[in-house]
Structures are given as structure tokens and as C-alpha cells.
mmCIF file of C-alpha atoms in Angstrom:
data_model
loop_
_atom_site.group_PDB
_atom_site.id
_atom_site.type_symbol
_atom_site.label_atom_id
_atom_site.label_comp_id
_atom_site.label_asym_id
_atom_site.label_seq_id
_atom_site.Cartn_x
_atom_site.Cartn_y
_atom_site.Cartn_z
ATOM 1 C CA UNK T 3 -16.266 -5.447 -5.093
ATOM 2 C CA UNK T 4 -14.165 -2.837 -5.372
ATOM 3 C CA UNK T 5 -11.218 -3.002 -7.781
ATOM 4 C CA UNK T 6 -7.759 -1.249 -9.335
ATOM 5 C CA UNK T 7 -6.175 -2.802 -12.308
ATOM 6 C CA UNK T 8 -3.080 -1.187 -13.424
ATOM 7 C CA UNK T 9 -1.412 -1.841 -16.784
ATOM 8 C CA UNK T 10 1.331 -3.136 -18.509
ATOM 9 C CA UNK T 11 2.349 -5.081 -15.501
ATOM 10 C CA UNK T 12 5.619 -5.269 -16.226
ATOM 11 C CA UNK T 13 7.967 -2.553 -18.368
ATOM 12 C CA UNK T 14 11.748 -2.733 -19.860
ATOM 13 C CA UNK T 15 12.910 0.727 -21.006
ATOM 14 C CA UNK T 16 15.864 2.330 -21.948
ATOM 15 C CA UNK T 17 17.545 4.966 -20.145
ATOM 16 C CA UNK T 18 16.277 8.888 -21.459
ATOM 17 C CA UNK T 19 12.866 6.902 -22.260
ATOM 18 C CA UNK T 20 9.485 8.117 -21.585
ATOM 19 C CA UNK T 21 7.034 5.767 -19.935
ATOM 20 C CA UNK T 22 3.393 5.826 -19.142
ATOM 21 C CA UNK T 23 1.840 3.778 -16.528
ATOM 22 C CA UNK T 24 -2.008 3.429 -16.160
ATOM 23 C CA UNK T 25 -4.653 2.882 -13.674
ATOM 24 C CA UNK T 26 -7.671 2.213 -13.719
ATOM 25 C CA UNK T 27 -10.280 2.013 -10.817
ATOM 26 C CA UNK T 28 -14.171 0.785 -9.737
ATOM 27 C CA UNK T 29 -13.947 1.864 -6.275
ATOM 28 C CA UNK T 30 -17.021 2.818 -4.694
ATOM 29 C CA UNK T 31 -17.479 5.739 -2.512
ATOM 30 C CA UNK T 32 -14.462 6.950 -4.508
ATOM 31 C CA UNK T 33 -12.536 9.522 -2.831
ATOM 32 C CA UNK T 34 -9.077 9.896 -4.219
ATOM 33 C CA UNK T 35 -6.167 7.809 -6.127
ATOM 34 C CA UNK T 36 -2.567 7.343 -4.644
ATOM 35 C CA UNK T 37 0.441 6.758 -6.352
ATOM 36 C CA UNK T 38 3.334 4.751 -4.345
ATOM 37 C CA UNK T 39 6.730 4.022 -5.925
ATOM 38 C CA UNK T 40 8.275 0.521 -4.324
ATOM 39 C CA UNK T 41 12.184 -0.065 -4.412
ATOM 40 C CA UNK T 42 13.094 -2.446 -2.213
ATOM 41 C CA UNK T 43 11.859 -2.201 1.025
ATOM 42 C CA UNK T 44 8.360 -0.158 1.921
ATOM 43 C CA UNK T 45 6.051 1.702 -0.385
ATOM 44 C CA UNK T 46 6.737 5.783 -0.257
ATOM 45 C CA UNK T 47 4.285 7.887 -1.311
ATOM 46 C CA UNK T 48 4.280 10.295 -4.319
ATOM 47 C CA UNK T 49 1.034 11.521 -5.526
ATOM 48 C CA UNK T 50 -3.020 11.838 -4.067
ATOM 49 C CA UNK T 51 -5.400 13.108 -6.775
ATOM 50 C CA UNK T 52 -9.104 14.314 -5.941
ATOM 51 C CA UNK T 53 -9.859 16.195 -8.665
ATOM 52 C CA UNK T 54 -10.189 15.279 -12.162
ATOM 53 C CA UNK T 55 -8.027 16.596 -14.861
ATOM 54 C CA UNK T 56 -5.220 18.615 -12.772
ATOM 55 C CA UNK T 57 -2.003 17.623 -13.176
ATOM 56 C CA UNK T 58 0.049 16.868 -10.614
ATOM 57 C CA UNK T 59 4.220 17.487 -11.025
ATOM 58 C CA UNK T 60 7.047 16.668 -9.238
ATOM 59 C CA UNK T 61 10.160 16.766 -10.959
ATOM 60 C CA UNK T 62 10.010 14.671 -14.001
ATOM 61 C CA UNK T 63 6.696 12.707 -13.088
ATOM 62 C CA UNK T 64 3.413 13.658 -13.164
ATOM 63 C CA UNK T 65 -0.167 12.406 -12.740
ATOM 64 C CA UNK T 66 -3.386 13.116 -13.784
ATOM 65 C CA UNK T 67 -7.004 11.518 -13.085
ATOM 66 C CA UNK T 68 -10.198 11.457 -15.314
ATOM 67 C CA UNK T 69 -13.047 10.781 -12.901
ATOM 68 C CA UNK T 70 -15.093 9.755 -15.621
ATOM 69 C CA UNK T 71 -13.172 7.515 -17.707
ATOM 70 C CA UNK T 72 -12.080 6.434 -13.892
ATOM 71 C CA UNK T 73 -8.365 5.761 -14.935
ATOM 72 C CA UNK T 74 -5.274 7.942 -13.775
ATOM 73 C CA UNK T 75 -1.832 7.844 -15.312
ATOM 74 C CA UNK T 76 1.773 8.467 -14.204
ATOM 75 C CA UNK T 77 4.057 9.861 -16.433
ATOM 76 C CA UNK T 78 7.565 9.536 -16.117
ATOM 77 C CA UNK T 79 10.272 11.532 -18.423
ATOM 78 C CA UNK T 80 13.596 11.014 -18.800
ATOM 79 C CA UNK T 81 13.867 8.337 -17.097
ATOM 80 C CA UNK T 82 17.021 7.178 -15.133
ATOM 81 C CA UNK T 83 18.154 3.840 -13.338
ATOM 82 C CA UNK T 84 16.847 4.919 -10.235
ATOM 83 C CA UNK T 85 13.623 5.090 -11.450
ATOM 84 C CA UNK T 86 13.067 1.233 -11.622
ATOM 85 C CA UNK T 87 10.739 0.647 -8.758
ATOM 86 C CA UNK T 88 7.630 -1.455 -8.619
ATOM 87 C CA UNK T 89 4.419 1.570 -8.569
ATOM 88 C CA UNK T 90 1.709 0.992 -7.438
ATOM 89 C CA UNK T 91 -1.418 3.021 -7.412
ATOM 90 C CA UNK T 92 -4.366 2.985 -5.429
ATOM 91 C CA UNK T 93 -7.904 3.997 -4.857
ATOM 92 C CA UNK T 94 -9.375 5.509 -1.835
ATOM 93 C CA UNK T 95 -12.341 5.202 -0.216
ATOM 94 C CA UNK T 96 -15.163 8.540 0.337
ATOM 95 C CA UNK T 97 -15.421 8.466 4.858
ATOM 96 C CA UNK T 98 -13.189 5.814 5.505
ATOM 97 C CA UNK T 99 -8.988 5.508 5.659
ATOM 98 C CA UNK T 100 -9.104 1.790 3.593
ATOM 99 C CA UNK T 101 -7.271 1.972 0.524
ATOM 100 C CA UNK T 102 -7.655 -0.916 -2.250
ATOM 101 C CA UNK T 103 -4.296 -1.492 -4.080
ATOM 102 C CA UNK T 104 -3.714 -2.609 -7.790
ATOM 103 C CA UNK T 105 -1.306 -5.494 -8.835
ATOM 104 C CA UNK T 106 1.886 -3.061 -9.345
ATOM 105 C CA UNK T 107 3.760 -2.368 -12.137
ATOM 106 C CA UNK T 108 7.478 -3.185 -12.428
ATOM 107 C CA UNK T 109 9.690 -0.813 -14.165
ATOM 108 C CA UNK T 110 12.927 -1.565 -15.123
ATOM 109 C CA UNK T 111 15.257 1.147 -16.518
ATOM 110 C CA UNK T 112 18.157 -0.627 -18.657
ATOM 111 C CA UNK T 113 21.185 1.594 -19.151
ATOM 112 C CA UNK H 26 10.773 10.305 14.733
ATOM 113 C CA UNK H 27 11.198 6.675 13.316
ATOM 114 C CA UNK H 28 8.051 6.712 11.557
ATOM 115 C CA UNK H 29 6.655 2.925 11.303
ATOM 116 C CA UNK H 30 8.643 0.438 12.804
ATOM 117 C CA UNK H 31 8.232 -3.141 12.344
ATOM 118 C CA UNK H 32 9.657 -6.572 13.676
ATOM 119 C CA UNK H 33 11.150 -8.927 13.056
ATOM 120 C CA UNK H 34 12.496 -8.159 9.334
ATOM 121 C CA UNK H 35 13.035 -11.907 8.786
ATOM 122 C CA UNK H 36 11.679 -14.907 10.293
ATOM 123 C CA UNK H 37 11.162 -18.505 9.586
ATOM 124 C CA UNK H 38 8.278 -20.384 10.899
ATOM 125 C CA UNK H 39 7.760 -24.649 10.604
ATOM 126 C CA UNK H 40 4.234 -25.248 9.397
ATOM 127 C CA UNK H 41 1.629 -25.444 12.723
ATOM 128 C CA UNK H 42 3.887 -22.741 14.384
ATOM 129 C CA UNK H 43 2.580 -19.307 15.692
ATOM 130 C CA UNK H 44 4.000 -15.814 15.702
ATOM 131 C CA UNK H 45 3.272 -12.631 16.195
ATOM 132 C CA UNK H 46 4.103 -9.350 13.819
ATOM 133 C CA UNK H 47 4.465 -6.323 15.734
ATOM 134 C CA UNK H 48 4.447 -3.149 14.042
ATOM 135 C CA UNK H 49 4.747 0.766 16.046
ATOM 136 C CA UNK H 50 4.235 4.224 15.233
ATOM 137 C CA UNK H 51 5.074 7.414 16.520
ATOM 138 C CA UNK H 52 3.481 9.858 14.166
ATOM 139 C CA UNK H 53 0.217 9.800 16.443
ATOM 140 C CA UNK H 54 -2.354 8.190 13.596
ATOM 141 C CA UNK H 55 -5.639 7.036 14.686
ATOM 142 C CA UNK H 56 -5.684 4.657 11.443
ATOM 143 C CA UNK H 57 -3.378 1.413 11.115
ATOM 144 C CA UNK H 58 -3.030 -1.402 8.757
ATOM 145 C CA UNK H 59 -1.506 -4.957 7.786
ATOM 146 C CA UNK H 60 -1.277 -6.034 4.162
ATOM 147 C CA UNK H 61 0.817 -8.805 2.802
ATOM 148 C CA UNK H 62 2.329 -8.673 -0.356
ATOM 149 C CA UNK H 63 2.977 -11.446 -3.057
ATOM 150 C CA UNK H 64 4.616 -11.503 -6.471
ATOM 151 C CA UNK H 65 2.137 -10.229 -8.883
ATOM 152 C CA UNK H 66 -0.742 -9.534 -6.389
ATOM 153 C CA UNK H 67 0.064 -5.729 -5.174
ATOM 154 C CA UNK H 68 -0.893 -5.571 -1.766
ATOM 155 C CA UNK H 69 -3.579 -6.786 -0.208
ATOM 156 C CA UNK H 70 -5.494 -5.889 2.853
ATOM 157 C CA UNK H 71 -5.261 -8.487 5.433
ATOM 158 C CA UNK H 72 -6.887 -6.104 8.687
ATOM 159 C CA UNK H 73 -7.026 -2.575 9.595
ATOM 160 C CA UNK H 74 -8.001 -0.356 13.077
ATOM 161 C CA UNK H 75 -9.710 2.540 11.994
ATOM 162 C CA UNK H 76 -9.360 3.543 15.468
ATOM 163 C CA UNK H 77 -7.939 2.424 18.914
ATOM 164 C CA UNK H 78 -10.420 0.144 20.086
ATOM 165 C CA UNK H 79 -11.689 -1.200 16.661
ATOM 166 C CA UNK H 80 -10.278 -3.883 14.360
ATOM 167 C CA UNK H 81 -12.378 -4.910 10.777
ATOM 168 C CA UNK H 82 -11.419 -7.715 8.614
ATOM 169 C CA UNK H 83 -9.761 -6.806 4.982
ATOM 170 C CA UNK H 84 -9.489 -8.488 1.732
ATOM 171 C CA UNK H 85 -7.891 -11.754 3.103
ATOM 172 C CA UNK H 86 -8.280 -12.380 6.701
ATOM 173 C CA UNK H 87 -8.487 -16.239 7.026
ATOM 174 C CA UNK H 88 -5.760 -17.714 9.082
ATOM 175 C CA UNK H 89 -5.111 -14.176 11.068
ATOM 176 C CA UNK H 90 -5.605 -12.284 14.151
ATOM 177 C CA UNK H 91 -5.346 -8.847 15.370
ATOM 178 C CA UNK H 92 -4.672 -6.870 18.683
ATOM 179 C CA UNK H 93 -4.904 -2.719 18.773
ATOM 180 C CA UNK H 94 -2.723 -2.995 22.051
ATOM 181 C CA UNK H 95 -3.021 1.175 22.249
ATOM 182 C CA UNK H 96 -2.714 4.167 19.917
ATOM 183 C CA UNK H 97 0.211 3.488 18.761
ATOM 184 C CA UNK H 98 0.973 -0.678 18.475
ATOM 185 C CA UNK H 99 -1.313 -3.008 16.055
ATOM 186 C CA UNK H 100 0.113 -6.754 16.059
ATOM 187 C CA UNK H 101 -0.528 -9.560 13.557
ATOM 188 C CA UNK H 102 -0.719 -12.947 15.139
ATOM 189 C CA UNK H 103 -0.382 -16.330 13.119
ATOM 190 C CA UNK H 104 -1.879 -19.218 15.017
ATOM 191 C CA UNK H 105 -1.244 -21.832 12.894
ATOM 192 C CA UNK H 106 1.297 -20.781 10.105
ATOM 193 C CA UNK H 107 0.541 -22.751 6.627
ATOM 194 C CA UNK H 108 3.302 -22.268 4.053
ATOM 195 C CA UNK H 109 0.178 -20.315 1.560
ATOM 196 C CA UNK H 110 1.419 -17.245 4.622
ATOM 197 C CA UNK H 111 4.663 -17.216 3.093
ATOM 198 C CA UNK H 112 5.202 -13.512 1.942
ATOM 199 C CA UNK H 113 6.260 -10.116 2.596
ATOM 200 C CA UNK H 114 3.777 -8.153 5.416
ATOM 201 C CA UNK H 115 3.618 -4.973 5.800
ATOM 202 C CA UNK H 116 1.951 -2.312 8.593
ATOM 203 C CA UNK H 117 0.783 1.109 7.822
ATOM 204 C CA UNK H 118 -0.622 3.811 9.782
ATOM 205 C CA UNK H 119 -2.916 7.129 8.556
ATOM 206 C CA UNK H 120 -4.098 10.203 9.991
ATOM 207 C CA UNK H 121 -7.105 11.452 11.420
ATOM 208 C CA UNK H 122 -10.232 11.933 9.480
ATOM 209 C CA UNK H 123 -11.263 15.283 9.541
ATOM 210 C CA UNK H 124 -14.771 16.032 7.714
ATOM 211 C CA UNK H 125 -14.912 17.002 4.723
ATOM 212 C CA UNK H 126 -11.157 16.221 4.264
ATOM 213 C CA UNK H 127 -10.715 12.466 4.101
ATOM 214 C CA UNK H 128 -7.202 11.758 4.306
ATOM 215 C CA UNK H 129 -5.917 8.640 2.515
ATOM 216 C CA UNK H 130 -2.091 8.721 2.370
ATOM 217 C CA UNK H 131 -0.499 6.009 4.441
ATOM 218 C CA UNK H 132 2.601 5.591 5.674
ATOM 219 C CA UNK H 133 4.444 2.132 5.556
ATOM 220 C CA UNK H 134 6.919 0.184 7.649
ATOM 221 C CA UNK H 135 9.949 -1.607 6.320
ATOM 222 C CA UNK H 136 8.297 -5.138 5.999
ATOM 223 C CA UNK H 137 8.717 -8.725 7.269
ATOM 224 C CA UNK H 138 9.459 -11.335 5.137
ATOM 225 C CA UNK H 139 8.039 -14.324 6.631
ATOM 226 C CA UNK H 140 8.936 -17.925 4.978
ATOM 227 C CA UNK H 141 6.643 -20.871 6.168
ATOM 228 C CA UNK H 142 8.286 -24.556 6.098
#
């Protein structure tokens, strides 16, 4: 069965913090890993990783993915009140459009 | 270009009731999706169209239907609402396959939070 198991679950940082959110996958048929930050309403996209080891930037987060440890992380820097958000990552599937969704990770950014 | 739209945003069903979740887009994706969220659980698959024409079960089907009414409509019918349906639902929609380029990214609607007496 596949499976996406992100970790911690739930984070409480300070404002200017770093944080570092993981992900880890057994997907078969692996294709790529998604990264969706959730406020309150719908899921919007920020990252798709295919390739292992290339970072992916925009503005102060980032993303990589190790194939072979089959984990990805998002990094956030800096952070700021508007980055608390639930994220969720996910992994999808080699030939079809499913994608299989991890338990979320809610990040709250304390002033 | 609205994107996906969804409705209702709110409803409140009695237990034995039926509904229907009706969910639209207009970005011309072959690919569309309902998952249902619930604290703690991420989101989870409930049924998906890979194409017009086609409808496959998900991760938790039981105690749902779906219709792929055309290209662009995919509705989620309760027959029998039980209060374990309480939660948030959500519809997505992807875009095409094209070989060797899967694409993955999908693109969500605002959500329906459904309560079941």
C-alpha cells in the first residue's frame, strides 16, 4: 500500500525561526513529490520534485528530494506569521494522475 | 477563469439524508478528483476520473457515489449520510498526461464543509 508520512506533525516557532519539515514516501511507481501549503481554505501548490538532489527555491523556501533515502524536505527561513499554514506533501504516481497525501503538518509562527 | 469551483461551501445534512457535491472546472483537465479531509488524516482519496467517461474508487469509497457528467463537472453523491461523513471535501482537477511527462500537480477547489446530524 502505498504510503507518505510526514514529520513533526505539528510545529510552534518563533518569528525569524528556521524550520524543517520532512517527508517521507513508499509510493510505488514513484514519479514525483508535491509540496502544498494549506491556510484556510484549499491546498495551493508550491513545489514538484523528479529528480533527486536539486534544490528547488522560491523565495525563502526550498525543497529537495533523495530518491534513495525516499524522503524530501521543505525548508523554510525566516519565517513570518503568514507562513503558518498546514503543508502537506505528497507522492505521485509513474503513468497515472493519483496522488497519495501525507497527514500534514501544522505550522504555527508565534510573533 | 475561476479555476475549480465547488458547491455548496456549507451544508448540514440529518443522518439517512442524501446530497450531492458538485464541483466545476474551466481549465480544460482531463483528470478530476474528490478527497475529504479530517483533522490529523491529510487528505484522503475518496474517487477520481482519470478521464471523461471513467470513474475508479480511491482510498475510502464506502458510503459514496460518483457521476463524470462531462469534461468539465464530477459530482459526489451521499445516499445515506452517516455522521462518520462529517468533514471538509474537496475536488481537484489535473492536466493531460502526455508521455513521458506525467503531470501530477492538481489544482483544488475551495471546499465543503459538510456536518452530519
Amino acid at each position: 500500500e502505498d504510503k507518505v508520512v510526514q514529520s513533526p506533525l505539528s510545529l510552534v516557532v518563533h518569528e525569524g525561526d528556521t524550520v524543517t519539515l520532512n517527508c517521507s514516501y513508499e509510493v510505488t511507481n514513484f514519479r514525483s513529490l508535491l509540496w502544498y501549503k494549506q491556510e484556510k481554505k484549499a491546498p495551493t501548490f508550491l513545489f514538484m520534485l523528479t529528480s533527486s538532489g536539486i534544490e528547488k527555491k522560491s523565495g525563502r523556501l526550498s525543497s529537495i528530494l533523495d530518491k534513495k533515502e525516499l524522503f524530501s524536505i521543505l525548508n523554510i527561513t525566516a519565517t513570518q506569521t503568514g507562513d503558518s499554514a498546514i503543508y502537506l506533501c505528497a507522492g505521485g504516481l509513474q503513468g497515472a494522475q493519483k496522488l497519495v497525501f501525507g497527514q500534514g503538518t501544522r505550522l504555527t509562527i508565534n510573533p | 477563469n475561476a479555476g475549480v469551483t465547488q458547491t455548496p461551501k456549507f451544508q448540514v445534512l440529518k443522518t439517512g439524508q442524501s446530497m450531492t457535491l458538485q464541483c466545476a472546472q474551466d481549465m480544460n483537465h482531463n483528470s478530476m478528483y474528490w478527497y475529504r479531509q479530517d483533522p490529523g488524516m491529510g487528505l484522503r482519496l475518496i474517487y477520481y476520473s482519470a478521464s471523461e467517461g471513467t470513474t475508479d474508487k480511491g482510498e475510502v469509497p464506502n458510503g459514496y457515489n460518483v457521476s463524470r457528467l462531462n469534461k468539465r463537472e464530477f459530482s459526489l453523491r451521499l445516499e445515506s449520510a452517516a455522521p462518520s461523513q462529517t468533514s471538509v471535501y474537496f475536488c481537484a482537477s489535473s492536466g493531460v498526461l502526455f508521455y513521458p511527462t506525467w503531470l501530477n500537480e492538481q489544482f483544488f477547489g475551495p471546499g465543503t464543509r459538510l456536518t452530519v446530524l
